[in-house]
Structure formats: structure tokens, C-alpha cells
Coordinates of C-alpha atoms in Angstrom, one line a residue:
M80 CA -80.3 -12.5 -23.9
K81 CA -79.2 -9.0 -24.8
I82 CA -75.5 -9.9 -24.4
H83 CA -76.0 -12.6 -27.2
V84 CA -77.4 -10.0 -29.5
I85 CA -74.6 -7.5 -28.8
I86 CA -71.9 -10.2 -29.3
T87 CA -73.6 -11.2 -32.6
M88 CA -73.7 -7.6 -33.8
L89 CA -70.0 -7.0 -33.0
A90 CA -69.1 -10.2 -34.7
L91 CA -71.0 -9.4 -37.9
F92 CA -69.4 -5.9 -38.0
A93 CA -65.9 -7.4 -37.4
V94 CA -66.5 -9.9 -40.2
L95 CA -67.5 -7.2 -42.7
I96 CA -64.7 -4.9 -41.8
A97 CA -62.1 -7.7 -42.0
A98 CA -63.5 -8.9 -45.4
V99 CA -63.3 -5.4 -46.9
W100 CA -59.8 -4.8 -45.5
Y101 CA -58.5 -8.1 -46.8
A102 CA -60.1 -7.5 -50.3
R103 CA -58.6 -4.0 -50.4
K104 CA -55.2 -5.2 -49.3
K105 CA -54.8 -8.3 -51.5
Y106 CA -57.0 -7.6 -54.5
K107 CA -57.0 -3.8 -54.6
I108 CA -60.8 -3.5 -54.8
N109 CA -62.3 -0.3 -56.0
F110 CA -64.2 1.4 -53.2
A111 CA -66.4 3.2 -55.7
V112 CA -67.5 -0.1 -57.1
L113 CA -68.2 -1.3 -53.6
G114 CA -70.3 1.7 -52.8
L115 CA -72.3 1.3 -56.1
G116 CA -72.9 -2.3 -55.2
A117 CA -74.4 -1.2 -51.9
V118 CA -76.6 1.4 -53.8
A119 CA -77.7 -1.3 -56.3
F120 CA -78.7 -3.6 -53.4
F121 CA -80.8 -1.0 -51.7
A122 CA -82.4 0.3 -54.9
S123 CA -83.2 -3.1 -56.3
S124 CA -84.3 -5.1 -53.2
Q125 CA -85.4 -2.4 -50.7
V126 CA -87.1 0.1 -53.1
L127 CA -88.2 -1.5 -56.4
E128 CA -88.8 -5.0 -55.1
K129 CA -90.7 -3.6 -52.1
I130 CA -92.9 -1.5 -54.4
V131 CA -93.8 -4.7 -56.4
H132 CA -94.5 -6.5 -53.1
L133 CA -96.9 -3.8 -52.0
L134 CA -98.8 -3.9 -55.3
V135 CA -98.9 -7.7 -55.5
L136 CA -99.0 -9.0 -51.9
H137 CA -101.2 -6.3 -50.3
P138 CA -99.7 -6.7 -46.8
Q139 CA -102.0 -5.8 -44.0
K140 CA -101.4 -3.1 -41.3
D141 CA -100.3 -5.8 -38.8
G142 CA -97.7 -7.0 -41.3
T143 CA -99.5 -10.2 -42.3
V144 CA -99.6 -11.2 -46.0
P145 CA -102.9 -13.0 -47.1
L146 CA -101.1 -15.1 -49.7
M147 CA -98.8 -16.6 -47.1
T148 CA -101.7 -18.3 -45.4
E149 CA -104.0 -18.8 -48.4
N150 CA -101.4 -20.3 -50.7
P151 CA -98.0 -20.8 -49.0
L152 CA -96.5 -22.6 -52.0
L153 CA -97.3 -19.7 -54.3
Y154 CA -96.0 -17.3 -51.8
V155 CA -92.6 -19.2 -51.6
I156 CA -92.3 -19.4 -55.4
Y157 CA -93.1 -15.7 -55.7
G158 CA -90.7 -14.6 -53.0
I159 CA -87.7 -16.5 -54.2
C160 CA -88.3 -15.5 -57.9
M161 CA -88.7 -11.8 -57.1
A162 CA -85.5 -11.7 -55.0
A163 CA -83.5 -13.4 -57.7
L164 CA -85.0 -11.2 -60.5
F165 CA -84.4 -7.9 -58.9
E166 CA -81.0 -8.5 -57.3
E167 CA -79.4 -10.3 -60.3
T168 CA -80.8 -7.9 -62.8
A169 CA -79.3 -5.1 -60.7
R170 CA -75.9 -6.9 -61.0
L171 CA -76.4 -7.3 -64.8
I172 CA -77.2 -3.6 -65.3
F173 CA -74.2 -2.5 -63.2
F174 CA -71.7 -4.7 -65.0
K175 CA -73.0 -3.8 -68.4
W176 CA -72.8 -0.1 -67.4
L177 CA -69.2 -0.5 -66.0
E178 CA -68.1 -2.4 -69.1
K179 CA -68.9 0.6 -71.2
K180 CA -66.7 2.8 -69.0
R181 CA -63.7 0.5 -68.8
T182 CA -62.4 -3.0 -69.0
L183 CA -63.9 -5.3 -66.3
E184 CA -61.7 -6.9 -63.8
D185 CA -62.1 -9.8 -61.4
S186 CA -61.8 -7.4 -58.4
D187 CA -64.9 -5.6 -59.6
A188 CA -67.0 -8.7 -59.0
L189 CA -65.5 -9.0 -55.5
A190 CA -66.0 -5.3 -54.8
Y191 CA -69.6 -5.3 -56.0
G192 CA -70.4 -8.4 -54.0
L193 CA -68.9 -7.0 -50.8
G194 CA -70.9 -3.8 -51.3
H195 CA -74.2 -5.6 -52.2
G196 CA -73.8 -8.3 -49.5
G197 CA -72.2 -5.9 -47.0
L198 CA -75.1 -3.5 -47.0
E199 CA -77.5 -6.5 -46.8
L200 CA -75.6 -7.7 -43.8
L201 CA -75.9 -4.3 -42.1
Y202 CA -79.4 -3.4 -43.2
L203 CA -81.1 -6.7 -42.7
G204 CA -78.8 -8.4 -40.2
M205 CA -78.0 -5.5 -38.0
G206 CA -81.5 -4.1 -38.4
S207 CA -83.0 -7.4 -37.1
L208 CA -80.6 -7.6 -34.2
I209 CA -81.3 -4.0 -33.2
S210 CA -85.0 -4.7 -33.2
L211 CA -84.3 -7.8 -31.0
L212 CA -82.3 -5.7 -28.6
I213 CA -85.1 -3.2 -28.3
L214 CA -87.7 -5.9 -27.8
F215 CA -85.6 -7.6 -25.1
S216 CA -85.2 -4.3 -23.4
L217 CA -88.9 -3.8 -23.4
L218 CA -89.5 -7.3 -21.9
E219 CA -86.9 -6.6 -19.2
S220 CA -88.3 -3.2 -18.4
S221 CA -89.7 -2.5 -14.9
N222 CA -92.8 -1.1 -16.6
P223 CA -94.9 -4.1 -17.7
D224 CA -97.2 -1.9 -19.7
L225 CA -94.4 -1.4 -22.3
A226 CA -94.3 -5.1 -23.0
N227 CA -98.1 -5.2 -23.3
L228 CA -97.9 -2.8 -26.3
L229 CA -96.3 -5.6 -28.3
P230 CA -98.4 -8.0 -30.4
Q231 CA -99.0 -11.3 -28.7
N232 CA -97.3 -13.3 -31.5
T233 CA -94.3 -11.1 -31.4
L234 CA -94.1 -11.5 -27.6
E235 CA -94.3 -15.3 -27.9
T236 CA -91.6 -15.4 -30.6
V237 CA -89.1 -13.2 -28.7
Q238 CA -89.7 -15.0 -25.4
S239 CA -89.1 -18.4 -27.0
L240 CA -85.7 -17.4 -28.5
S241 CA -82.6 -19.0 -27.2
G242 CA -79.0 -17.6 -27.3
W243 CA -77.9 -20.1 -30.0
Q244 CA -80.8 -18.9 -32.2
V245 CA -79.5 -15.4 -32.0
Y246 CA -76.0 -16.6 -33.1
L247 CA -77.7 -18.5 -36.0
L248 CA -79.0 -15.2 -37.3
G249 CA -75.4 -14.0 -37.5
V250 CA -74.3 -17.2 -39.2
E251 CA -77.1 -16.8 -41.8
R252 CA -75.9 -13.2 -42.6
V253 CA -72.3 -14.4 -43.1
L254 CA -73.5 -17.2 -45.4
A255 CA -75.6 -14.6 -47.3
L256 CA -72.6 -12.4 -47.7
V257 CA -70.5 -15.2 -49.2
M258 CA -73.4 -16.1 -51.5
Q259 CA -73.8 -12.5 -52.7
I260 CA -70.1 -12.3 -53.5
G261 CA -70.2 -15.6 -55.4
L262 CA -73.3 -14.6 -57.4
S263 CA -71.6 -11.4 -58.4
F264 CA -68.8 -13.4 -60.0
W265 CA -71.4 -15.4 -62.0
V266 CA -73.1 -12.2 -63.4
Y267 CA -69.7 -10.6 -64.0
Q268 CA -68.5 -13.6 -66.0
A269 CA -71.8 -13.6 -68.0
V270 CA -71.2 -10.0 -69.0
R271 CA -67.4 -10.3 -69.6
Q272 CA -67.6 -13.6 -71.5
K273 CA -71.0 -12.9 -73.1
K274 CA -72.1 -16.3 -71.9
W275 CA -75.7 -15.6 -70.8
I276 CA -76.1 -19.1 -69.4
Y277 CA -74.1 -17.9 -66.4
L278 CA -76.7 -15.2 -65.9
V279 CA -79.6 -17.7 -66.0
A280 CA -77.6 -19.8 -63.6
A281 CA -77.3 -16.9 -61.2
Y282 CA -81.0 -16.3 -61.2
G283 CA -81.6 -20.0 -60.5
L284 CA -78.9 -20.2 -57.8
H285 CA -80.2 -17.1 -56.0
A286 CA -83.7 -18.6 -55.9
L287 CA -82.3 -21.9 -54.6
F288 CA -80.4 -20.1 -51.8
D289 CA -83.6 -18.3 -50.7
L290 CA -85.7 -21.5 -50.8
A291 CA -84.9 -22.9 -47.3
P292 CA -85.5 -19.5 -45.5
S293 CA -88.7 -19.1 -47.4
L294 CA -90.0 -22.5 -46.5
S295 CA -89.1 -21.6 -42.9
Q296 CA -91.1 -18.4 -43.2
V297 CA -94.3 -20.3 -44.1
G298 CA -93.7 -22.9 -41.4
W299 CA -92.8 -25.8 -43.6
L300 CA -89.2 -26.0 -42.2
S301 CA -89.5 -25.4 -38.5
N302 CA -86.0 -26.4 -37.3
P303 CA -83.6 -23.4 -37.6
L304 CA -80.6 -25.7 -37.4
L305 CA -81.8 -27.6 -40.5
V306 CA -82.4 -24.3 -42.4
E307 CA -78.9 -23.0 -41.6
G308 CA -77.4 -26.4 -42.2
L309 CA -78.9 -26.5 -45.7
L310 CA -77.7 -23.0 -46.4
A311 CA -74.2 -23.9 -45.2
V312 CA -74.0 -27.0 -47.4
E313 CA -75.3 -25.0 -50.4
V314 CA -72.7 -22.3 -49.9
I315 CA -69.8 -24.8 -49.6
I316 CA -70.9 -26.6 -52.8
F317 CA -71.5 -23.2 -54.5
I318 CA -67.9 -22.0 -53.7
Y319 CA -66.4 -25.2 -55.0
F320 CA -68.6 -25.1 -58.1
T321 CA -67.8 -21.4 -58.8
K322 CA -64.1 -21.9 -58.4
S323 CA -64.0 -25.1 -60.5
I324 CA -65.8 -23.3 -63.4
F325 CA -64.2 -19.9 -63.5
Y326 CA -60.8 -20.3 -61.7
K327 CA -59.6 -23.8 -62.4
K328 CA -55.9 -22.9 -62.6
Q329 CA -55.9 -20.9 -59.4

């Protein structure tokens, strides 16, 4: 199983490097904007949003969240709304700030999206895969006591994983990267054109993208192929929809 994890990690890294290289070569993206997009992602979703989660959800020491079992529907609604609120507001603040510094360009949306989505890919995607790699190493260790240190539910989850499910994790991260780039264009256009309906749409679209994974998290969507299939369909429609609205002549 470890080889599947390593292949997925290498593939994700290659996709990100290729995307940044292509964007720099063809669209002359600004690396400073890319870096600030990464900072905005981390500050909004991994710091501020996590603080709110600690205050509202009261996660237990074992990582369980009471609301998830007591009221899964409310947990799903809360989760998708908070993710949309923090990440899209971070985009809004950034583009409003950048607009005061200079004229906004289309490449800024691309650069920000690559920074935001790229760090998400590395931090969440690679982080999960590294954790899996460590867990598989523990399970394959000649010392059985090491595996016994793991919680039983974690053991069962890892042992039930198949190679194709590991690759699905990679597919989900790539879809998320595309989504983050696309949403950056919506907020960018909202600021540039002063059409705030685009910002409202970005909040709603972000929540929609997070819906299937959230339903899977509470056990209401148990088939990972269905979850990723829904995400893929949503992203394809989203790309077409975004291009038809903002770039009809291109």
C-alpha cells in the first residue's frame, strides 16, 4: 500500500509544479500574489476558522465532535458555511487590498488561486498522505506493539483502504485545486466589476463543492466513487459556467 501513497504524493507534487510553471510561462503570474494567496489560505482556514471550530464544536481529546453524531445535518451545514465564509472572505479582502495598490489583472486571480489551492493541496493532501504512509509503516512493522498504540477505529479504517482509494484522495486534491482557482476568478470579478452578486455566488458555490465530502464525513454518502464523481461533475460544469460568464470571447 505504501507504494500507492508514494505514487500519489509524487503525482500531486508534479501537478502543482506543472500548473505553476505553465501559469508563469503563459500568463506571467506574479509570484508575490501566489505567495500571498497561500498565506491567505493558511490564515483563513487553518488559523481563524480552526479557532471558531474550537469555540463552537468543542472537539474531544480523541478528535470526535459531539455535533457530528448528535445532529449531523447541522454539522454539515455549519461546516460548508464556515469554509465558504472564511476562504471567500479572505479572497475578498486580498483583492480589495490589491486593488488599492494597483490595477487588477486576470493573472492575479490565477496566481492567487494557485497559491491558495496549491498550499491546500500540499498542507491537506500531502499531510493526509504522509499520515497514511506513517500508519502503513506502523502496521507493517515487525513490532506489533506499535500498531496497538493506534485507536481501533483508525486501525480498521487504514486496514480497509484499497490502492484505488488512495489515488482517489489525489484526484480529490486536484479537483479542489481547480475549484480554488475558479472561485478566485469569481471573487476577482466581483471586486473588479463591483458586481457583488459574483461574491455571493462564490460563497454558494464553495459551500456546494464541500457538500458531498461533508455528507461523506457524517456517513450519509458512503461510496467514495460517488463522492468524487459528484465533485468531478460539479467542477466540469463550474469550469464551463465560469468561462461562459467571464470569458465568452476567448
